[in-house]
PDB file of C-alpha atoms in Angstrom:
ATOM      1  CA  MET P   1      40.267 204.075  57.149  1.00  0.00           C
ATOM      2  CA  ILE P   2      36.908 205.399  58.288  1.00  0.00           C
ATOM      3  CA  ASP P   3      36.148 205.635  61.995  1.00  0.00           C
ATOM      4  CA  LEU P   4      32.702 205.749  63.567  1.00  0.00           C
ATOM      5  CA  VAL P   5      32.702 207.742  66.788  1.00  0.00           C
ATOM      6  CA  GLU P   6      29.759 207.377  69.147  1.00  0.00           C
ATOM      7  CA  ILE P   7      29.263 209.974  71.899  1.00  0.00           C
ATOM      8  CA  HIS P   8      26.809 209.467  74.779  1.00  0.00           C
ATOM      9  CA  ASP P   9      27.949 212.172  77.230  1.00  0.00           C
ATOM     10  CA  GLY P  10      24.983 213.065  79.388  1.00  0.00           C
ATOM     11  CA  ASP P  11      24.284 214.909  82.577  1.00  0.00           C
ATOM     12  CA  GLU P  12      22.854 213.376  85.771  1.00  0.00           C
ATOM     13  CA  ARG P  13      19.419 213.231  84.088  1.00  0.00           C
ATOM     14  CA  ASN P  14      20.878 211.468  81.011  1.00  0.00           C
ATOM     15  CA  VAL P  15      20.329 214.568  78.884  1.00  0.00           C
ATOM     16  CA  LEU P  16      22.900 214.665  76.099  1.00  0.00           C
ATOM     17  CA  GLU P  17      25.327 217.493  76.794  1.00  0.00           C
ATOM     18  CA  PRO P  18      27.418 217.975  73.637  1.00  0.00           C
ATOM     19  CA  LYS P  19      25.822 220.480  71.321  1.00  0.00           C
ATOM     20  CA  LEU P  20      26.564 220.737  67.634  1.00  0.00           C
ATOM     21  CA  ALA P  21      29.004 223.585  68.318  1.00  0.00           C
ATOM     22  CA  ASP P  22      30.920 221.366  70.780  1.00  0.00           C
ATOM     23  CA  ILE P  23      31.203 218.602  68.175  1.00  0.00           C
ATOM     24  CA  LEU P  24      32.274 220.944  65.364  1.00  0.00           C
ATOM     25  CA  SER P  25      34.757 222.854  67.516  1.00  0.00           C
ATOM     26  CA  CYS P  26      36.865 219.674  67.759  1.00  0.00           C
ATOM     27  CA  LEU P  27      37.636 219.733  64.036  1.00  0.00           C
ATOM     28  CA  PRO P  28      41.402 220.183  63.545  1.00  0.00           C
ATOM     29  CA  LEU P  29      40.774 223.383  61.602  1.00  0.00           C
ATOM     30  CA  THR P  30      40.346 227.019  62.517  1.00  0.00           C
ATOM     31  CA  PRO P  31      36.778 228.316  62.103  1.00  0.00           C
ATOM     32  CA  LYS P  32      37.897 230.156  58.965  1.00  0.00           C
ATOM     33  CA  GLU P  33      39.407 226.957  57.531  1.00  0.00           C
ATOM     34  CA  ALA P  34      36.317 224.925  58.479  1.00  0.00           C
ATOM     35  CA  ASP P  35      34.250 227.393  56.490  1.00  0.00           C
ATOM     36  CA  SER P  36      36.527 227.803  53.478  1.00  0.00           C
ATOM     37  CA  LEU P  37      37.921 224.262  53.113  1.00  0.00           C
ATOM     38  CA  LEU P  38      34.815 222.223  53.898  1.00  0.00           C
ATOM     39  CA  ASN P  39      31.629 221.968  51.889  1.00  0.00           C
ATOM     40  CA  TRP P  40      28.614 221.620  54.287  1.00  0.00           C
ATOM     41  CA  LYS P  41      25.173 220.164  53.637  1.00  0.00           C
ATOM     42  CA  LEU P  42      22.245 219.393  55.961  1.00  0.00           C
ATOM     43  CA  PHE P  43      19.987 216.476  55.055  1.00  0.00           C
ATOM     44  CA  PHE P  44      17.786 216.373  58.160  1.00  0.00           C
ATOM     45  CA  LEU P  45      17.009 218.667  61.082  1.00  0.00           C
ATOM     46  CA  GLY P  46      14.543 218.281  63.923  1.00  0.00           C
ATOM     47  CA  ALA P  47      14.855 221.068  66.488  1.00  0.00           C
ATOM     48  CA  ASN P  48      13.024 223.626  68.600  1.00  0.00           C
ATOM     49  CA  GLY P  49      13.772 227.222  69.359  1.00  0.00           C
ATOM     50  CA  VAL P  50      14.076 230.483  67.456  1.00  0.00           C
ATOM     51  CA  LEU P  51      16.889 231.468  65.150  1.00  0.00           C
ATOM     52  CA  ARG P  52      18.403 234.957  65.081  1.00  0.00           C
ATOM     53  CA  GLY P  53      16.180 237.542  63.526  1.00  0.00           C
ATOM     54  CA  GLU P  54      13.133 235.757  64.971  1.00  0.00           C
ATOM     55  CA  LYS P  55      13.228 233.181  62.188  1.00  0.00           C
ATOM     56  CA  ALA P  56      11.082 230.174  63.001  1.00  0.00           C
ATOM     57  CA  ILE P  57      12.832 226.825  62.946  1.00  0.00           C
ATOM     58  CA  ILE P  58       9.872 224.829  61.591  1.00  0.00           C
ATOM     59  CA  PRO P  59       9.909 226.304  58.051  1.00  0.00           C
ATOM     60  CA  LEU P  60      13.687 225.861  57.867  1.00  0.00           C
ATOM     61  CA  SER P  61      13.441 222.260  59.105  1.00  0.00           C
ATOM     62  CA  GLU P  62      10.743 221.544  56.529  1.00  0.00           C
ATOM     63  CA  GLU P  63      12.872 223.038  53.755  1.00  0.00           C
ATOM     64  CA  ILE P  64      15.877 220.920  54.805  1.00  0.00           C
ATOM     65  CA  ASN P  65      13.922 217.708  55.348  1.00  0.00           C
ATOM     66  CA  ASN P  66      11.987 218.011  52.078  1.00  0.00           C
ATOM     67  CA  SER P  67      14.957 218.969  49.916  1.00  0.00           C
ATOM     68  CA  ILE P  68      15.849 216.481  47.230  1.00  0.00           C
ATOM     69  CA  ASN P  69      19.603 217.005  47.458  1.00  0.00           C
ATOM     70  CA  GLY P  70      20.136 218.530  50.883  1.00  0.00           C
ATOM     71  CA  PHE P  71      20.488 222.096  52.106  1.00  0.00           C
ATOM     72  CA  ASN P  72      23.769 223.965  51.605  1.00  0.00           C
ATOM     73  CA  THR P  73      25.040 225.711  54.705  1.00  0.00           C
ATOM     74  CA  THR P  74      28.226 227.178  56.179  1.00  0.00           C
ATOM     75  CA  TYR P  75      30.297 226.593  59.293  1.00  0.00           C
ATOM     76  CA  PRO P  76      29.365 230.006  60.799  1.00  0.00           C
ATOM     77  CA  SER P  77      25.660 229.326  60.156  1.00  0.00           C
ATOM     78  CA  LEU P  78      25.899 225.958  61.889  1.00  0.00           C
ATOM     79  CA  MET P  79      27.665 227.460  64.904  1.00  0.00           C
ATOM     80  CA  GLU P  80      25.053 230.223  65.097  1.00  0.00           C
ATOM     81  CA  MET P  81      22.216 227.697  64.825  1.00  0.00           C
ATOM     82  CA  SER P  82      23.761 225.625  67.619  1.00  0.00           C
ATOM     83  CA  GLU P  83      23.848 228.685  69.894  1.00  0.00           C
ATOM     84  CA  ASP P  84      20.345 229.882  69.018  1.00  0.00           C
ATOM     85  CA  LEU P  85      18.291 226.705  69.258  1.00  0.00           C
ATOM     86  CA  ASN P  86      16.993 225.365  72.567  1.00  0.00           C
ATOM     87  CA  GLN P  87      17.457 221.793  71.425  1.00  0.00           C
ATOM     88  CA  ILE P  88      18.484 219.902  68.317  1.00  0.00           C
ATOM     89  CA  ILE P  89      16.678 216.573  68.450  1.00  0.00           C
ATOM     90  CA  ASP P  90      17.692 214.906  65.191  1.00  0.00           C
ATOM     91  CA  LEU P  91      20.313 215.934  62.686  1.00  0.00           C
ATOM     92  CA  PHE P  92      22.110 214.571  59.651  1.00  0.00           C
ATOM     93  CA  LEU P  93      24.963 216.796  58.442  1.00  0.00           C
ATOM     94  CA  VAL P  94      27.717 216.075  55.916  1.00  0.00           C
ATOM     95  CA  ALA P  95      31.008 217.879  55.322  1.00  0.00           C
ATOM     96  CA  ASN P  96      33.570 217.271  52.625  1.00  0.00           C
ATOM     97  CA  LEU P  97      36.948 218.776  51.851  1.00  0.00           C
ATOM     98  CA  GLY P  98      37.132 220.617  48.550  1.00  0.00           C
ATOM     99  CA  ASN P  99      34.502 221.791  46.131  1.00  0.00           C
ATOM    100  CA  GLU P 100      33.005 218.418  45.265  1.00  0.00           C
ATOM    101  CA  GLU P 101      29.212 218.540  45.393  1.00  0.00           C
ATOM    102  CA  ILE P 102      27.652 216.558  48.252  1.00  0.00           C
ATOM    103  CA  ASN P 103      24.744 214.517  46.959  1.00  0.00           C
ATOM    104  CA  LYS P 104      22.051 212.538  48.725  1.00  0.00           C
ATOM    105  CA  GLN P 105      22.901 208.850  49.047  1.00  0.00           C
ATOM    106  CA  GLU P 106      20.817 205.719  49.541  1.00  0.00           C
ATOM    107  CA  THR P 107      22.332 204.725  52.895  1.00  0.00           C
ATOM    108  CA  ASP P 108      24.353 206.210  55.738  1.00  0.00           C
ATOM    109  CA  GLU P 109      27.153 203.856  54.746  1.00  0.00           C
ATOM    110  CA  ASP P 110      27.289 205.429  51.279  1.00  0.00           C
ATOM    111  CA  PHE P 111      27.771 208.823  52.922  1.00  0.00           C
ATOM    112  CA  TYR P 112      30.542 207.408  55.149  1.00  0.00           C
ATOM    113  CA  GLU P 113      32.436 206.066  52.152  1.00  0.00           C
ATOM    114  CA  LEU P 114      32.045 209.097  49.875  1.00  0.00           C
ATOM    115  CA  TYR P 115      32.495 212.068  52.199  1.00  0.00           C
ATOM    116  CA  ASP P 116      35.015 213.146  54.814  1.00  0.00           C
ATOM    117  CA  TYR P 117      32.633 213.717  57.752  1.00  0.00           C
ATOM    118  CA  THR P 118      29.066 212.842  58.705  1.00  0.00           C
ATOM    119  CA  PHE P 119      27.404 214.033  61.904  1.00  0.00           C
ATOM    120  CA  GLU P 120      24.260 212.263  63.107  1.00  0.00           C
ATOM    121  CA  LEU P 121      22.261 213.088  66.211  1.00  0.00           C
ATOM    122  CA  PHE P 122      19.584 210.601  67.233  1.00  0.00           C
ATOM    123  CA  ASP P 123      16.621 211.697  69.357  1.00  0.00           C
ATOM    124  CA  SER P 124      18.860 213.976  71.476  1.00  0.00           C
ATOM    125  CA  SER P 125      20.375 210.768  72.854  1.00  0.00           C
ATOM    126  CA  TYR P 126      23.715 210.231  71.137  1.00  0.00           C
ATOM    127  CA  TRP P 127      25.959 211.322  68.293  1.00  0.00           C
ATOM    128  CA  ILE P 128      27.493 209.123  65.610  1.00  0.00           C
ATOM    129  CA  ILE P 129      30.237 210.786  63.621  1.00  0.00           C
ATOM    130  CA  SER P 130      32.023 209.194  60.705  1.00  0.00           C
ATOM    131  CA  CYS P 131      35.361 210.567  59.657  1.00  0.00           C
ATOM    132  CA  LYS P 132      38.621 209.774  57.930  1.00  0.00           C
ATOM    133  CA  ASP P 133      40.645 212.105  60.179  1.00  0.00           C
ATOM    134  CA  ILE P 134      42.478 210.559  63.147  1.00  0.00           C
ATOM    135  CA  LYS P 135      43.245 214.006  64.621  1.00  0.00           C
ATOM    136  CA  TYR P 136      39.523 214.697  64.828  1.00  0.00           C
ATOM    137  CA  VAL P 137      38.855 211.318  66.456  1.00  0.00           C
ATOM    138  CA  GLU P 138      41.516 212.022  69.082  1.00  0.00           C
ATOM    139  CA  ALA P 139      40.128 215.514  69.750  1.00  0.00           C
ATOM    140  CA  LEU P 140      36.651 214.031  70.324  1.00  0.00           C
ATOM    141  CA  ARG P 141      38.096 211.396  72.671  1.00  0.00           C
ATOM    142  CA  LYS P 142      39.855 214.085  74.703  1.00  0.00           C
ATOM    143  CA  LYS P 143      36.889 216.442  74.931  1.00  0.00           C
ATOM    144  CA  PHE P 144      34.096 213.987  75.825  1.00  0.00           C
ATOM    145  CA  ARG P 145      33.784 211.292  78.502  1.00  0.00           C
ATOM    146  CA  ASP P 146      31.537 208.602  77.036  1.00  0.00           C
ATOM    147  CA  VAL P 147      33.104 207.965  73.620  1.00  0.00           C
ATOM    148  CA  SER P 148      33.473 204.738  71.705  1.00  0.00           C
ATOM    149  CA  VAL P 149      35.322 204.388  68.416  1.00  0.00           C
ATOM    150  CA  ARG P 150      35.144 201.564  65.935  1.00  0.00           C
ATOM    151  CA  GLU P 151      36.459 201.132  62.446  1.00  0.00           C
ATOM    152  CA  TYR P 152      33.804 201.227  59.769  1.00  0.00           C
ATOM    153  CA  ILE P 153      34.030 198.071  57.684  1.00  0.00           C
ATOM    154  CA  PRO P 154      31.989 198.135  54.472  1.00  0.00           C
ATOM    155  CA  TYR P 155      29.606 195.230  53.875  1.00  0.00           C
TER     156      TYR P 155
END
């Protein structure tokens, strides 16, 4: 079963509060396990801010967004990016258990069916996370206030 988790937690100004690090920290894995057991790939990133070492985000975003098959990354790099950036506006991230290569798919639904986790952030407004892990769904429900969960049913 694949669940789609939607998170809308915002502050009094309706600014989305959960950062990428908050979302990833709910995974039922230690940081070391999240890095060694999961394969990570970014397919889209829209953000502002400066990364460590004074690296500009625009060239990195362009590299990610223009890549044919996504941009390989690691759990520590994602956590660092979440801390460094002022705001992540749009994001499409995929994680999969094991060493299987993560490849670009035609639709979001294809990603949901093929890979263990997808993380989508839309216009800094809400998250949609697909996953096959009930422990992760429960951890997200406990951590955030405005969470809805529905079963993904293929067309």
